[in-house]
N, CA, C and O atoms as a DFTB+ gen file, in Angstrom:
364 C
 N C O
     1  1      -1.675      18.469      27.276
     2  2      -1.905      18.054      25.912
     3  2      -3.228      17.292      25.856
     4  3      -3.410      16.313      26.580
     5  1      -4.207      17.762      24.948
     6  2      -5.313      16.862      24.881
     7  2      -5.560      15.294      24.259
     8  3      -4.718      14.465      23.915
     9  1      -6.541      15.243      24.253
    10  2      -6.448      13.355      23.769
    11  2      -6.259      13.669      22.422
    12  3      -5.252      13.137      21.954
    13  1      -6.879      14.339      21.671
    14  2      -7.300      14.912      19.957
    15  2      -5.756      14.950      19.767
    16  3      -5.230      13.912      19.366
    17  1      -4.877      16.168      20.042
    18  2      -3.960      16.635      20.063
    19  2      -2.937      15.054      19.980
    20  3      -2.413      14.884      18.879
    21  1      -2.681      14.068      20.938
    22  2      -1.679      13.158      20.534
    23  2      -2.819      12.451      19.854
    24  3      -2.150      12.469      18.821
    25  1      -3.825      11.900      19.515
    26  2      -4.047      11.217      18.309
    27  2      -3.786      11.597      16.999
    28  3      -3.162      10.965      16.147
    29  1      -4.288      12.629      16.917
    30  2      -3.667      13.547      15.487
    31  2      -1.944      13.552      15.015
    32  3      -1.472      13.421      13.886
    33  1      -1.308      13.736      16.205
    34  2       0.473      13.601      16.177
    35  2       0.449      12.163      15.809
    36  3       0.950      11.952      14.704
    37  1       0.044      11.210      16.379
    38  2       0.200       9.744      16.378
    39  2      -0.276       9.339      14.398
    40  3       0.254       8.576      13.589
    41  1      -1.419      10.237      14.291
    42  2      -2.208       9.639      13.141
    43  2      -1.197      10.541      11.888
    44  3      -1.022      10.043      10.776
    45  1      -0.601      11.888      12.268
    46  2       0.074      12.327      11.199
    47  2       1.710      11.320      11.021
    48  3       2.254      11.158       9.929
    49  1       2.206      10.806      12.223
    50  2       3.542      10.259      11.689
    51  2       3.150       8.690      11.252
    52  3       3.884       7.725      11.038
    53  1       2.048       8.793      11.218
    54  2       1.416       7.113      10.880
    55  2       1.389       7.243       9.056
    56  3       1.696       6.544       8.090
    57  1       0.768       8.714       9.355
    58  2       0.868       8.891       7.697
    59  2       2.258       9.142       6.777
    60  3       2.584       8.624       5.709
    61  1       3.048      10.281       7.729
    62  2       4.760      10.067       7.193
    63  2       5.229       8.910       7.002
    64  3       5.908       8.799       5.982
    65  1       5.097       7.967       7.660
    66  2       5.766       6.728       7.202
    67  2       5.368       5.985       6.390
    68  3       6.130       5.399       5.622
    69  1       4.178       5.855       6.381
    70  2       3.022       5.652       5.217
    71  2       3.907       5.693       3.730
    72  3       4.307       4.820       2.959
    73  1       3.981       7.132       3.763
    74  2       3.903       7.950       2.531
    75  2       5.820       7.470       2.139
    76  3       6.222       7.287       0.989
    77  1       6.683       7.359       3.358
    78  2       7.784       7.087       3.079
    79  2       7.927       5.646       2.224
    80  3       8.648       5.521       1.234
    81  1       7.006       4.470       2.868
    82  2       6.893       3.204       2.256
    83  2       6.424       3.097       1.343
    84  3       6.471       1.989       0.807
    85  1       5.662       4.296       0.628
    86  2       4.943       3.997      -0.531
    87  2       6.285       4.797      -1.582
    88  3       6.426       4.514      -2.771
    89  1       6.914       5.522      -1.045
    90  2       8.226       6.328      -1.926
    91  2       9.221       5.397      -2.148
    92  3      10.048       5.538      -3.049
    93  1       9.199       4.306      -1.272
    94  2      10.577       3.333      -1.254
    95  2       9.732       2.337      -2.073
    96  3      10.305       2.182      -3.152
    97  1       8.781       1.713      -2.017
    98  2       8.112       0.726      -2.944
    99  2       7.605       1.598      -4.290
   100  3       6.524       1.296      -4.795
   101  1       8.253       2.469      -4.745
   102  2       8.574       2.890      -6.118
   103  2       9.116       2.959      -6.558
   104  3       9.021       2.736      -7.765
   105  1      10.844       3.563      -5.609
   106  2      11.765       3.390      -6.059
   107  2      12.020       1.283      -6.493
   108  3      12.477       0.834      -7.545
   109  1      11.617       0.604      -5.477
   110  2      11.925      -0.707      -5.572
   111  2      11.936      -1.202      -7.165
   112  3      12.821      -1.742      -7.830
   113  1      10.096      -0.641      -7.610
   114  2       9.679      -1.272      -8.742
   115  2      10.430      -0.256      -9.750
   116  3      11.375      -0.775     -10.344
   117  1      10.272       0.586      -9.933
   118  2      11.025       1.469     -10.785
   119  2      12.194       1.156     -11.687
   120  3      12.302       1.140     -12.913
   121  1      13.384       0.811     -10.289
   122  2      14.904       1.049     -10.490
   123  2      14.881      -0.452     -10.244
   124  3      14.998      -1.256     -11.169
   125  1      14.772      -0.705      -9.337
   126  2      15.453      -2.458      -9.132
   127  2      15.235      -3.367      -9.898
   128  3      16.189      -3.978     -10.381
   129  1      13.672      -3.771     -10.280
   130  2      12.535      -4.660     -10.718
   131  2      12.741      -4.599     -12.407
   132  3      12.644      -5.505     -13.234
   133  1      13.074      -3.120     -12.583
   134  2      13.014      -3.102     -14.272
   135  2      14.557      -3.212     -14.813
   136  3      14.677      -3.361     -16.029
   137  1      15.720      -3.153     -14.038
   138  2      17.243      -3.637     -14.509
   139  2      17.319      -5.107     -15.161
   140  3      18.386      -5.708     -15.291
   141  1      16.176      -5.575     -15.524
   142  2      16.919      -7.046     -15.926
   143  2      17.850      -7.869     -14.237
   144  3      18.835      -8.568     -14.475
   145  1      17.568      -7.747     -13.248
   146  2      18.311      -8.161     -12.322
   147  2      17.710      -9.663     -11.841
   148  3      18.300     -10.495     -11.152
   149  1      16.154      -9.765     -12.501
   150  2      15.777     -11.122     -12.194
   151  2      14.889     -11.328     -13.235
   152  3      14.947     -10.575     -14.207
   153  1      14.302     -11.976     -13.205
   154  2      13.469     -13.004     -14.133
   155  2      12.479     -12.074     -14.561
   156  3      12.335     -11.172     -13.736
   157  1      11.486     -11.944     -15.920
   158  2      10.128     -10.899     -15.968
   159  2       9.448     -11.561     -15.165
   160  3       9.081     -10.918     -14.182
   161  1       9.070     -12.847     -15.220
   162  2       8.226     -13.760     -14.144
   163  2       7.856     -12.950     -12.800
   164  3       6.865     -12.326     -12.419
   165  1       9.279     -13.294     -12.197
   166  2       9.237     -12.915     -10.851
   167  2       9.610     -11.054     -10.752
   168  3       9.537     -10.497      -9.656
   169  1       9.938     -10.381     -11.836
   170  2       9.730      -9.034     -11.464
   171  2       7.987      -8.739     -11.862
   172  3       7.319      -7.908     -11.247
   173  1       7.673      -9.229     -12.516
   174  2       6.020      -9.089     -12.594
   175  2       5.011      -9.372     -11.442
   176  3       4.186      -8.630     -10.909
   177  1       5.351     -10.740     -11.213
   178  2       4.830     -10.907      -9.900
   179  2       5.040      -9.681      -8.537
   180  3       4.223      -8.993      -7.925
   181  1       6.541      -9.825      -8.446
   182  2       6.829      -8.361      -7.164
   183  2       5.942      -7.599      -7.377
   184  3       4.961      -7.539      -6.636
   185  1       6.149      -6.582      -8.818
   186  2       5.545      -5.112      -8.623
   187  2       3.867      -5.763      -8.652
   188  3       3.292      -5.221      -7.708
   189  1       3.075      -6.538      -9.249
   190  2       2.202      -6.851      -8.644
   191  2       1.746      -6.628      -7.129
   192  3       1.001      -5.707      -6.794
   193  1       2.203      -7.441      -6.376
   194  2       2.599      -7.762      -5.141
   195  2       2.468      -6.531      -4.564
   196  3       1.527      -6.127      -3.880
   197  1       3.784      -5.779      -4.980
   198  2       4.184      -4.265      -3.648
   199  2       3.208      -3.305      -4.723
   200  3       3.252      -2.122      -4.385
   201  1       2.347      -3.552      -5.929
   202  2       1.530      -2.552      -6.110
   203  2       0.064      -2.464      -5.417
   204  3      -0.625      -1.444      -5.409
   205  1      -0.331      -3.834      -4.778
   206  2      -1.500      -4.297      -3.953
   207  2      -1.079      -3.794      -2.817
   208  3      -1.901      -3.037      -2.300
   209  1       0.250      -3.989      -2.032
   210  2       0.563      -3.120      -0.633
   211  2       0.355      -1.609      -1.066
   212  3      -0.214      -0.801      -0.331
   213  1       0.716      -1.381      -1.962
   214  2       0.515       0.449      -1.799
   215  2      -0.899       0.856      -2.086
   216  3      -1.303       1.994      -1.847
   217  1      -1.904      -0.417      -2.780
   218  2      -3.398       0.596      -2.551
   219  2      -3.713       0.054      -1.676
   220  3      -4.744       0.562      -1.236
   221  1      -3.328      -0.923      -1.004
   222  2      -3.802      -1.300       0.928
   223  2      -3.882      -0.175       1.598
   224  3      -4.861       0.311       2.165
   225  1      -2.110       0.473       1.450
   226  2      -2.115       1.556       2.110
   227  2      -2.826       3.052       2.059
   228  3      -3.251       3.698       3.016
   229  1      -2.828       3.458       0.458
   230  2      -3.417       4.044       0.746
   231  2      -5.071       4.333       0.403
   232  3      -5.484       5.389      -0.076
   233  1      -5.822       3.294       0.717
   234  2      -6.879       2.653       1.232
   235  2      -7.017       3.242       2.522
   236  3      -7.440       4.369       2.775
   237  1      -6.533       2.184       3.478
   238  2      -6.545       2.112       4.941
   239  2      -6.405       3.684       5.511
   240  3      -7.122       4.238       6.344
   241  1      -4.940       4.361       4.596
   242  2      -4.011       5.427       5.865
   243  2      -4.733       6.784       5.185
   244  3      -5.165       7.717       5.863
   245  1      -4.791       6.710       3.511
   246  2      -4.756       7.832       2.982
   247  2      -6.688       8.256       2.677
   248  3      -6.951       9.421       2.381
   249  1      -7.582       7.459       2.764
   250  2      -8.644       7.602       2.186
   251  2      -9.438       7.046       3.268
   252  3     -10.666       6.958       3.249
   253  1      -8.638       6.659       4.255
   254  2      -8.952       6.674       6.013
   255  2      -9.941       5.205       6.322
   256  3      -9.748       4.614       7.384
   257  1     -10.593       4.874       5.708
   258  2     -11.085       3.442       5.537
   259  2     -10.490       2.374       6.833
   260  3     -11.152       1.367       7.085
   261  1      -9.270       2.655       7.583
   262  2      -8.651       1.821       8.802
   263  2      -9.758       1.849       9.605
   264  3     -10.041       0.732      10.038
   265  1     -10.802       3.120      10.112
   266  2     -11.692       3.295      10.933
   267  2     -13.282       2.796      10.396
   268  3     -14.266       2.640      11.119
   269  1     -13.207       2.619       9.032
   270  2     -14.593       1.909       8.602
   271  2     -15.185       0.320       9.350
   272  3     -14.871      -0.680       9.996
   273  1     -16.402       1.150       8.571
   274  2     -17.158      -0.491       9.412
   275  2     -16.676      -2.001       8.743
   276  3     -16.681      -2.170       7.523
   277  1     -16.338      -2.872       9.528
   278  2     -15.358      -4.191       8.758
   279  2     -15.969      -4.515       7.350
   280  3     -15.235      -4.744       6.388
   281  1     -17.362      -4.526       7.259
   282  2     -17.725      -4.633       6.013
   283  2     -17.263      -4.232       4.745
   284  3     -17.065      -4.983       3.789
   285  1     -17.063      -2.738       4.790
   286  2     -16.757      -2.484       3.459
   287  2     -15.196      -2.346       3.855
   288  3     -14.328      -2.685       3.051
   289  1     -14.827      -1.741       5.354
   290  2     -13.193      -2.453       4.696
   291  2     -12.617      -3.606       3.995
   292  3     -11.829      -3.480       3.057
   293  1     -13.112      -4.988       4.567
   294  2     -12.996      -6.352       3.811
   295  2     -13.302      -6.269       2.423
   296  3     -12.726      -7.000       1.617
   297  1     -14.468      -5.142       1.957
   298  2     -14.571      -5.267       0.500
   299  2     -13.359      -4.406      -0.157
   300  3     -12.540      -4.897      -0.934
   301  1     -13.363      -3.139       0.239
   302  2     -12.265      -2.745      -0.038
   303  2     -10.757      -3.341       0.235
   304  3      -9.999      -2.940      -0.647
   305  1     -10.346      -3.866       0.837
   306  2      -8.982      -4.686       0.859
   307  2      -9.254      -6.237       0.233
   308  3      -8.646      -7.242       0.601
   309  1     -10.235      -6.195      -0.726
   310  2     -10.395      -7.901      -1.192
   311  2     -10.147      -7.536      -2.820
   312  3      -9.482      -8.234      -3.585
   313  1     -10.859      -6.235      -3.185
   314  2     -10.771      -6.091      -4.693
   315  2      -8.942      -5.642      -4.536
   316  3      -8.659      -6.222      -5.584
   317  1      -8.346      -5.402      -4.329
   318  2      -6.852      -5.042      -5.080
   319  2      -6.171      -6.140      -4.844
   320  3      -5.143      -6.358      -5.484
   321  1      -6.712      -7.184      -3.709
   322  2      -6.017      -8.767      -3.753
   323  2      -6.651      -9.216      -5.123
   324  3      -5.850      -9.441      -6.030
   325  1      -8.004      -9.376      -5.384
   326  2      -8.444     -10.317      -6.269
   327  2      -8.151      -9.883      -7.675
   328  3      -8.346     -10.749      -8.528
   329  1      -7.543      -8.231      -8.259
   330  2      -7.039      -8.059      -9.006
   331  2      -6.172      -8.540      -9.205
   332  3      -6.048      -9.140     -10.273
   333  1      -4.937      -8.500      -8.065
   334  2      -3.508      -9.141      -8.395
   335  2      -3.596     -10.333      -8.854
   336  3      -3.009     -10.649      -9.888
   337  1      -4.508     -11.373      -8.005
   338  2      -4.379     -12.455      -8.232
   339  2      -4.876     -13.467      -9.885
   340  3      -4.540     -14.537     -10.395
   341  1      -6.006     -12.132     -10.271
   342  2      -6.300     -12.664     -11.500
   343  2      -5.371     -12.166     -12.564
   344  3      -5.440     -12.847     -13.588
   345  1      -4.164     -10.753     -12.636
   346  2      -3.255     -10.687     -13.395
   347  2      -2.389     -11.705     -13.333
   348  3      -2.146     -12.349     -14.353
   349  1      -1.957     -11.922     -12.463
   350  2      -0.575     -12.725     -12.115
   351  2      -1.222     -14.388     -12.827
   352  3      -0.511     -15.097     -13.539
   353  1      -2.537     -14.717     -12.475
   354  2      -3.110     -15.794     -13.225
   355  2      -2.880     -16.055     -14.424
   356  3      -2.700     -17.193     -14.857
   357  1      -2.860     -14.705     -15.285
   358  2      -2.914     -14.607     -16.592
   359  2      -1.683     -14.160     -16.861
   360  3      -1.605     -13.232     -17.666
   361  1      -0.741     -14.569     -16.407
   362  2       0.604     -14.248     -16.565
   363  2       1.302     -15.746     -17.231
   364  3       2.503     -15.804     -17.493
């Protein structure tokens, strides 16, 4: 088996699970978050929250950016924090 060959296996189930966490952090906000089961406060804040993890992810996994130069990764993983943080401000 070549080196290419298990990085690629390694980098495709990196992405299945990926893609599984981003299916379960929809169902979360979707179904759970919008029942009235807690506060708007704190369901606003969450899907905030797990909506900044899912463009982390697919940032990093899906648009491949994990292998960029730190520079513009840091820029790219700073704007979907500094969004959240100025909605949730204005909340």
């Amino acid at each position: 088996m070549s080196t290419t060959t298990v990085t690629d296996h390694r980098s495709t189930r990196r992405v299945d699970a990926v893609w599984l966490m981003l299916m379960a952090a929809t169902v979360i906000t979707t179904w759970v978050l919008s029942k009235d089961m807690v506060s708007s406060r704190i369901a606003l804040v969450a899907t905030v929250v797990i909506a900044t993890a899912k463009v982390r992810f697919v940032l990093l996994d899906f648009m491949e950016l994990r292998s960029a130069p730190l520079t513009a990764r840091a820029l790219f993983e700073a704007w979907p924090v500094g969004v959240a943080l100025m909605v949730v401000a204005m909340t």
